[in-house]
Amino acid sequence: MTAPAPTPPATELDVVIVGAGLSGIDAAYHLQTRCPDESYAIFEARGAIGGTWDLFRYPGVRSDSDMHTLGFPFRPWRDRKTIAAGNDIREYIEDTARMFGIDRHIRFHHRIVAADWSSADARWTLRCQAEGGEHVVRCRFLFMGSGYYNYAGGYAPQFEGQETFAGRIVHPQQWPADLTVAGKRIAVIGSGATAVTLVPALAEQGAQVTMVQRSPSYIVAHPSQDALADLLYRWLPVAAAGRLARWKNVAMGLAAFQFSRAWPKRMRAFILKGTRAALPQMADVDRHFTPSYDPWDQRLCLVPDADLFRVLNDGSAAVVTDIIRRFTPEGLELGSGERVAADVIVTATGLKLHLMGGVAITVDGVPFAAQDQMIYRGMMVSGVPNLVFAMGYTNASWTLKVDLVSRRMCRVLDHLRRRGDDYCVPAAPGAEIERRPLLDFSSGYVRRAEARLPGQGSRSPWRLRQNYFLDYAAFRFGRLDDGVLQFRKVTKVTHTAPR
């Protein structure tokens, strides 16, 4: 009998970053720039840089925010198209990683399956699956940059009769490379950002597309190019132009959000006026484009250069608002009895939330139960030491918040080193802090996962403010020792030899 191979020794690092997408690359840049003495590695479960933008390959995939705010502040976006295609964003992330030498720190095909914290050692022990088998890594600090949805698969509800459909059923998150759409009838189920992206892209590839929605979303046409940003880059140095374009777009986006919250009826009327003007031939705009909720109760859908409206106007796409009664061999039967013929059905029905990348976490032997905890400053979790996670804004670009989190993490690491402390942990909030849902959104993917998510509190530092200007001041200049974040040393136990 052959003896089992010995377990390889644990690898020791100061910081482990999970995920090589926007969040992970941003964190790595700040870590090696601001804390050059900290050793780090990025563990990426997939085989490529890019995260979301490497995973999503469906037709037309693009940013749902402008790239001056979604891009890295330390490397301004230079392409004229600021609502950018997915492959352009992926190349931008890859180029950034190479430019700053971050790619040399990435360990591809490394999936962390478990993370165990020991207060006695002030270390995380990570179990990692890689191509050579499972091995162990230890680190002082853990940055979860894997986002908050499940990369393994999106949300795909089961419809009656689905197995009888004679064509092909596709979810955008697993778009097949061999699917040709020219000349085919395609039904896209959904009304969110993915659906309104797919419909014009499929129509432009020669498909006849029908968007089948249970209820409408707010859809806003937006120029794909930023004329003012172009002028800034023409007359100013790149760094200055990038900062001004970024702050301009942050201010405009926040102003629109605050206006929506203060005067929802006015914002609703403004959006719908633009929709009616963009669809002059459509008789029933109210039915198909007037949601039952207020603007920003769910995220607005941007359509660059009104591409969705264009294909609806020219007849290469149509929209139907109804419930789906069942699938049939030829397509869909709706609640009204209407039938939608299809060769391909695309279920653009949403995402599955998946906090911390699905890693099984324990703290001193106790399993981490996210639903029992609260979020501290939108970046740490009560009771969990030396762990920071990236979660962007729901009303603005993801990277805006992630960049603030990465910078503050570096401040925390520097603070620990200067004080000689071993770890930090947000203390549990007191009874006076009212618990609220983590994400104040009515979207289906949020509601489905709400019971499994940590909460936020009624006031700072437990409240998510969704306001970049307030967070910028607090994260960049606010005190670290705020009475909630506790800095601690490992207690050394010494034993006296018996006499």
PDB file of N, CA and C in Angstrom, residues 361-428:
ATOM      1  N   ILE A 361     -16.928  30.257   6.063  1.00  0.00           N
ATOM      2  CA  ILE A 361     -16.111  31.020   7.001  1.00  0.00           C
ATOM      3  C   ILE A 361     -16.417  30.595   8.434  1.00  0.00           C
ATOM      4  N   THR A 362     -15.368  30.415   9.210  1.00  0.00           N
ATOM      5  CA  THR A 362     -15.520  30.211  10.648  1.00  0.00           C
ATOM      6  C   THR A 362     -14.627  31.199  11.381  1.00  0.00           C
ATOM      7  N   VAL A 363     -15.072  31.608  12.556  1.00  0.00           N
ATOM      8  CA  VAL A 363     -14.301  32.509  13.413  1.00  0.00           C
ATOM      9  C   VAL A 363     -14.108  31.808  14.750  1.00  0.00           C
ATOM     10  N   ASP A 364     -12.872  31.429  15.041  1.00  0.00           N
ATOM     11  CA  ASP A 364     -12.540  30.671  16.253  1.00  0.00           C
ATOM     12  C   ASP A 364     -13.436  29.452  16.404  1.00  0.00           C
ATOM     13  N   GLY A 365     -13.617  28.749  15.295  1.00  0.00           N
ATOM     14  CA  GLY A 365     -14.369  27.506  15.297  1.00  0.00           C
ATOM     15  C   GLY A 365     -15.865  27.642  15.148  1.00  0.00           C
ATOM     16  N   VAL A 366     -16.386  28.878  15.162  1.00  0.00           N
ATOM     17  CA  VAL A 366     -17.833  29.100  15.057  1.00  0.00           C
ATOM     18  C   VAL A 366     -18.168  29.473  13.617  1.00  0.00           C
ATOM     19  N   PRO A 367     -19.073  28.728  12.971  1.00  0.00           N
ATOM     20  CA  PRO A 367     -19.432  29.070  11.583  1.00  0.00           C
ATOM     21  C   PRO A 367     -20.025  30.470  11.486  1.00  0.00           C
ATOM     22  N   PHE A 368     -19.621  31.182  10.443  1.00  0.00           N
ATOM     23  CA  PHE A 368     -20.113  32.532  10.197  1.00  0.00           C
ATOM     24  C   PHE A 368     -21.530  32.464   9.621  1.00  0.00           C
ATOM     25  N   ALA A 369     -22.470  33.110  10.302  1.00  0.00           N
ATOM     26  CA  ALA A 369     -23.853  33.180   9.833  1.00  0.00           C
ATOM     27  C   ALA A 369     -24.124  34.619   9.426  1.00  0.00           C
ATOM     28  N   ALA A 370     -24.071  34.895   8.138  1.00  0.00           N
ATOM     29  CA  ALA A 370     -24.176  36.272   7.643  1.00  0.00           C
ATOM     30  C   ALA A 370     -25.445  36.953   8.108  1.00  0.00           C
ATOM     31  N   GLN A 371     -26.542  36.223   8.138  1.00  0.00           N
ATOM     32  CA  GLN A 371     -27.837  36.827   8.465  1.00  0.00           C
ATOM     33  C   GLN A 371     -27.918  37.312   9.910  1.00  0.00           C
ATOM     34  N   ASP A 372     -26.965  36.908  10.743  1.00  0.00           N
ATOM     35  CA  ASP A 372     -26.973  37.323  12.147  1.00  0.00           C
ATOM     36  C   ASP A 372     -26.089  38.545  12.401  1.00  0.00           C
ATOM     37  N   GLN A 373     -25.418  39.028  11.375  1.00  0.00           N
ATOM     38  CA  GLN A 373     -24.434  40.093  11.554  1.00  0.00           C
ATOM     39  C   GLN A 373     -24.889  41.381  10.869  1.00  0.00           C
ATOM     40  N   MET A 374     -24.114  42.457  11.110  1.00  0.00           N
ATOM     41  CA  MET A 374     -24.349  43.741  10.441  1.00  0.00           C
ATOM     42  C   MET A 374     -23.079  44.201   9.739  1.00  0.00           C
ATOM     43  N   ILE A 375     -23.293  45.010   8.735  1.00  0.00           N
ATOM     44  CA  ILE A 375     -22.198  45.544   7.930  1.00  0.00           C
ATOM     45  C   ILE A 375     -21.653  46.813   8.575  1.00  0.00           C
ATOM     46  N   TYR A 376     -20.332  46.862   8.711  1.00  0.00           N
ATOM     47  CA  TYR A 376     -19.657  48.038   9.256  1.00  0.00           C
ATOM     48  C   TYR A 376     -19.051  48.845   8.113  1.00  0.00           C
ATOM     49  N   ARG A 377     -19.519  50.086   7.950  1.00  0.00           N
ATOM     50  CA  ARG A 377     -19.039  51.019   6.916  1.00  0.00           C
ATOM     51  C   ARG A 377     -19.073  50.417   5.510  1.00  0.00           C
ATOM     52  N   GLY A 378     -19.951  49.459   5.303  1.00  0.00           N
ATOM     53  CA  GLY A 378     -20.066  48.869   3.972  1.00  0.00           C
ATOM     54  C   GLY A 378     -18.822  48.144   3.529  1.00  0.00           C
ATOM     55  N   MET A 379     -17.981  47.683   4.498  1.00  0.00           N
ATOM     56  CA  MET A 379     -16.729  47.044   4.097  1.00  0.00           C
ATOM     57  C   MET A 379     -16.289  45.914   5.024  1.00  0.00           C
ATOM     58  N   MET A 380     -16.817  45.830   6.242  1.00  0.00           N
ATOM     59  CA  MET A 380     -16.479  44.758   7.171  1.00  0.00           C
ATOM     60  C   MET A 380     -17.763  44.237   7.798  1.00  0.00           C
ATOM     61  N   VAL A 381     -17.643  43.112   8.514  1.00  0.00           N
ATOM     62  CA  VAL A 381     -18.806  42.480   9.114  1.00  0.00           C
ATOM     63  C   VAL A 381     -18.576  42.372  10.613  1.00  0.00           C
ATOM     64  N   SER A 382     -19.578  42.701  11.391  1.00  0.00           N
ATOM     65  CA  SER A 382     -19.446  42.645  12.847  1.00  0.00           C
ATOM     66  C   SER A 382     -19.011  41.253  13.286  1.00  0.00           C
ATOM     67  N   GLY A 383     -18.024  41.236  14.182  1.00  0.00           N
ATOM     68  CA  GLY A 383     -17.561  39.982  14.748  1.00  0.00           C
ATOM     69  C   GLY A 383     -16.587  39.194  13.900  1.00  0.00           C
ATOM     70  N   VAL A 384     -16.229  39.695  12.710  1.00  0.00           N
ATOM     71  CA  VAL A 384     -15.307  38.966  11.835  1.00  0.00           C
ATOM     72  C   VAL A 384     -14.017  39.780  11.706  1.00  0.00           C
ATOM     73  N   PRO A 385     -12.903  39.290  12.269  1.00  0.00           N
ATOM     74  CA  PRO A 385     -11.653  40.067  12.268  1.00  0.00           C
ATOM     75  C   PRO A 385     -10.931  40.040  10.917  1.00  0.00           C
ATOM     76  N   ASN A 386     -10.216  41.118  10.655  1.00  0.00           N
ATOM     77  CA  ASN A 386      -9.263  41.195   9.546  1.00  0.00           C
ATOM     78  C   ASN A 386      -9.845  40.706   8.219  1.00  0.00           C
ATOM     79  N   LEU A 387     -11.091  41.045   7.988  1.00  0.00           N
ATOM     80  CA  LEU A 387     -11.722  40.709   6.713  1.00  0.00           C
ATOM     81  C   LEU A 387     -12.430  41.934   6.172  1.00  0.00           C
ATOM     82  N   VAL A 388     -12.104  42.281   4.924  1.00  0.00           N
ATOM     83  CA  VAL A 388     -12.753  43.381   4.209  1.00  0.00           C
ATOM     84  C   VAL A 388     -13.367  42.796   2.944  1.00  0.00           C
ATOM     85  N   PHE A 389     -14.546  43.257   2.586  1.00  0.00           N
ATOM     86  CA  PHE A 389     -15.162  42.785   1.353  1.00  0.00           C
ATOM     87  C   PHE A 389     -15.584  43.976   0.505  1.00  0.00           C
ATOM     88  N   ALA A 390     -15.615  43.746  -0.795  1.00  0.00           N
ATOM     89  CA  ALA A 390     -15.948  44.802  -1.754  1.00  0.00           C
ATOM     90  C   ALA A 390     -17.418  44.701  -2.128  1.00  0.00           C
ATOM     91  N   MET A 391     -18.138  45.793  -1.923  1.00  0.00           N
ATOM     92  CA  MET A 391     -19.525  45.874  -2.363  1.00  0.00           C
ATOM     93  C   MET A 391     -19.770  47.301  -2.829  1.00  0.00           C
ATOM     94  N   GLY A 392     -20.092  47.454  -4.112  1.00  0.00           N
ATOM     95  CA  GLY A 392     -20.246  48.779  -4.680  1.00  0.00           C
ATOM     96  C   GLY A 392     -21.593  49.395  -4.386  1.00  0.00           C
ATOM     97  N   TYR A 393     -21.793  50.567  -4.947  1.00  0.00           N
ATOM     98  CA  TYR A 393     -23.059  51.273  -4.775  1.00  0.00           C
ATOM     99  C   TYR A 393     -24.153  50.630  -5.623  1.00  0.00           C
ATOM    100  N   THR A 394     -25.387  50.785  -5.175  1.00  0.00           N
ATOM    101  CA  THR A 394     -26.527  50.361  -5.997  1.00  0.00           C
ATOM    102  C   THR A 394     -27.030  51.502  -6.868  1.00  0.00           C
ATOM    103  N   ASN A 395     -26.649  52.740  -6.552  1.00  0.00           N
ATOM    104  CA  ASN A 395     -27.138  53.893  -7.309  1.00  0.00           C
ATOM    105  C   ASN A 395     -26.040  54.578  -8.108  1.00  0.00           C
ATOM    106  N   ALA A 396     -24.881  53.946  -8.207  1.00  0.00           N
ATOM    107  CA  ALA A 396     -23.752  54.547  -8.928  1.00  0.00           C
ATOM    108  C   ALA A 396     -22.796  53.423  -9.311  1.00  0.00           C
ATOM    109  N   SER A 397     -21.657  53.791  -9.885  1.00  0.00           N
ATOM    110  CA  SER A 397     -20.701  52.791 -10.353  1.00  0.00           C
ATOM    111  C   SER A 397     -20.126  51.972  -9.195  1.00  0.00           C
ATOM    112  N   TRP A 398     -19.951  50.699  -9.471  1.00  0.00           N
ATOM    113  CA  TRP A 398     -19.391  49.761  -8.497  1.00  0.00           C
ATOM    114  C   TRP A 398     -18.026  50.228  -7.993  1.00  0.00           C
ATOM    115  N   THR A 399     -17.168  50.648  -8.894  1.00  0.00           N
ATOM    116  CA  THR A 399     -15.774  50.931  -8.530  1.00  0.00           C
ATOM    117  C   THR A 399     -15.639  52.152  -7.631  1.00  0.00           C
ATOM    118  N   LEU A 400     -16.582  53.069  -7.667  1.00  0.00           N
ATOM    119  CA  LEU A 400     -16.494  54.243  -6.795  1.00  0.00           C
ATOM    120  C   LEU A 400     -16.363  53.824  -5.334  1.00  0.00           C
ATOM    121  N   LYS A 401     -17.230  52.932  -4.891  1.00  0.00           N
ATOM    122  CA  LYS A 401     -17.184  52.504  -3.491  1.00  0.00           C
ATOM    123  C   LYS A 401     -15.999  51.575  -3.237  1.00  0.00           C
ATOM    124  N   VAL A 402     -15.747  50.668  -4.186  1.00  0.00           N
ATOM    125  CA  VAL A 402     -14.660  49.708  -3.998  1.00  0.00           C
ATOM    126  C   VAL A 402     -13.319  50.414  -3.829  1.00  0.00           C
ATOM    127  N   ASP A 403     -13.102  51.478  -4.592  1.00  0.00           N
ATOM    128  CA  ASP A 403     -11.834  52.201  -4.483  1.00  0.00           C
ATOM    129  C   ASP A 403     -11.689  52.849  -3.103  1.00  0.00           C
ATOM    130  N   LEU A 404     -12.780  53.382  -2.568  1.00  0.00           N
ATOM    131  CA  LEU A 404     -12.738  53.943  -1.211  1.00  0.00           C
ATOM    132  C   LEU A 404     -12.439  52.851  -0.184  1.00  0.00           C
ATOM    133  N   VAL A 405     -13.050  51.691  -0.359  1.00  0.00           N
ATOM    134  CA  VAL A 405     -12.823  50.568   0.556  1.00  0.00           C
ATOM    135  C   VAL A 405     -11.367  50.120   0.506  1.00  0.00           C
ATOM    136  N   SER A 406     -10.798  50.024  -0.693  1.00  0.00           N
ATOM    137  CA  SER A 406      -9.402  49.592  -0.835  1.00  0.00           C
ATOM    138  C   SER A 406      -8.455  50.572  -0.145  1.00  0.00           C
ATOM    139  N   ARG A 407      -8.701  51.855  -0.329  1.00  0.00           N
ATOM    140  CA  ARG A 407      -7.857  52.867   0.315  1.00  0.00           C
ATOM    141  C   ARG A 407      -7.953  52.770   1.832  1.00  0.00           C
ATOM    142  N   ARG A 408      -9.186  52.594   2.340  1.00  0.00           N
ATOM    143  CA  ARG A 408      -9.342  52.527   3.796  1.00  0.00           C
ATOM    144  C   ARG A 408      -8.719  51.243   4.359  1.00  0.00           C
ATOM    145  N   MET A 409      -8.810  50.150   3.614  1.00  0.00           N
ATOM    146  CA  MET A 409      -8.140  48.940   4.053  1.00  0.00           C
ATOM    147  C   MET A 409      -6.648  49.185   4.244  1.00  0.00           C
ATOM    148  N   CYS A 410      -6.047  49.927   3.327  1.00  0.00           N
ATOM    149  CA  CYS A 410      -4.622  50.228   3.451  1.00  0.00           C
ATOM    150  C   CYS A 410      -4.350  51.088   4.683  1.00  0.00           C
ATOM    151  N   ARG A 411      -5.250  52.019   4.980  1.00  0.00           N
ATOM    152  CA  ARG A 411      -5.113  52.812   6.204  1.00  0.00           C
ATOM    153  C   ARG A 411      -5.170  51.918   7.438  1.00  0.00           C
ATOM    154  N   VAL A 412      -6.070  50.941   7.418  1.00  0.00           N
ATOM    155  CA  VAL A 412      -6.198  50.013   8.557  1.00  0.00           C
ATOM    156  C   VAL A 412      -4.925  49.187   8.710  1.00  0.00           C
ATOM    157  N   LEU A 413      -4.396  48.663   7.613  1.00  0.00           N
ATOM    158  CA  LEU A 413      -3.169  47.867   7.680  1.00  0.00           C
ATOM    159  C   LEU A 413      -1.998  48.688   8.210  1.00  0.00           C
ATOM    160  N   ASP A 414      -1.887  49.917   7.756  1.00  0.00           N
ATOM    161  CA  ASP A 414      -0.822  50.792   8.232  1.00  0.00           C
ATOM    162  C   ASP A 414      -0.994  51.096   9.720  1.00  0.00           C
ATOM    163  N   HIS A 415      -2.240  51.303  10.137  1.00  0.00           N
ATOM    164  CA  HIS A 415      -2.542  51.571  11.547  1.00  0.00           C
ATOM    165  C   HIS A 415      -2.157  50.378  12.418  1.00  0.00           C
ATOM    166  N   LEU A 416      -2.476  49.175  11.970  1.00  0.00           N
ATOM    167  CA  LEU A 416      -2.101  47.975  12.717  1.00  0.00           C
ATOM    168  C   LEU A 416      -0.588  47.859  12.865  1.00  0.00           C
ATOM    169  N   ARG A 417       0.115  48.105  11.775  1.00  0.00           N
ATOM    170  CA  ARG A 417       1.571  47.963  11.809  1.00  0.00           C
ATOM    171  C   ARG A 417       2.213  49.000  12.722  1.00  0.00           C
ATOM    172  N   ARG A 418       1.750  50.243  12.630  1.00  0.00           N
ATOM    173  CA  ARG A 418       2.354  51.302  13.448  1.00  0.00           C
ATOM    174  C   ARG A 418       2.086  51.095  14.939  1.00  0.00           C
ATOM    175  N   ARG A 419       0.928  50.599  15.272  1.00  0.00           N
ATOM    176  CA  ARG A 419       0.578  50.380  16.682  1.00  0.00           C
ATOM    177  C   ARG A 419       1.102  49.060  17.228  1.00  0.00           C
ATOM    178  N   GLY A 420       1.514  48.175  16.351  1.00  0.00           N
ATOM    179  CA  GLY A 420       1.950  46.859  16.792  1.00  0.00           C
ATOM    180  C   GLY A 420       0.794  45.940  17.139  1.00  0.00           C
ATOM    181  N   ASP A 421      -0.404  46.262  16.642  1.00  0.00           N
ATOM    182  CA  ASP A 421      -1.564  45.412  16.897  1.00  0.00           C
ATOM    183  C   ASP A 421      -1.596  44.274  15.880  1.00  0.00           C
ATOM    184  N   ASP A 422      -2.331  43.218  16.228  1.00  0.00           N
ATOM    185  CA  ASP A 422      -2.378  42.032  15.381  1.00  0.00           C
ATOM    186  C   ASP A 422      -3.630  41.957  14.516  1.00  0.00           C
ATOM    187  N   TYR A 423      -4.730  42.471  15.015  1.00  0.00           N
ATOM    188  CA  TYR A 423      -5.951  42.382  14.224  1.00  0.00           C
ATOM    189  C   TYR A 423      -6.953  43.430  14.671  1.00  0.00           C
ATOM    190  N   CYS A 424      -7.975  43.618  13.832  1.00  0.00           N
ATOM    191  CA  CYS A 424      -9.052  44.534  14.165  1.00  0.00           C
ATOM    192  C   CYS A 424     -10.371  43.847  13.872  1.00  0.00           C
ATOM    193  N   VAL A 425     -11.401  44.224  14.613  1.00  0.00           N
ATOM    194  CA  VAL A 425     -12.708  43.601  14.439  1.00  0.00           C
ATOM    195  C   VAL A 425     -13.801  44.599  14.811  1.00  0.00           C
ATOM    196  N   PRO A 426     -14.830  44.750  13.989  1.00  0.00           N
ATOM    197  CA  PRO A 426     -15.939  45.620  14.368  1.00  0.00           C
ATOM    198  C   PRO A 426     -16.747  44.973  15.497  1.00  0.00           C
ATOM    199  N   ALA A 427     -16.880  45.687  16.601  1.00  0.00           N
ATOM    200  CA  ALA A 427     -17.682  45.185  17.714  1.00  0.00           C
ATOM    201  C   ALA A 427     -19.155  45.131  17.305  1.00  0.00           C
ATOM    202  N   ALA A 428     -19.890  44.217  17.913  1.00  0.00           N
ATOM    203  CA  ALA A 428     -21.319  44.089  17.578  1.00  0.00           C
ATOM    204  C   ALA A 428     -22.049  45.369  17.959  1.00  0.00           C
TER     205      ALA A 428
END
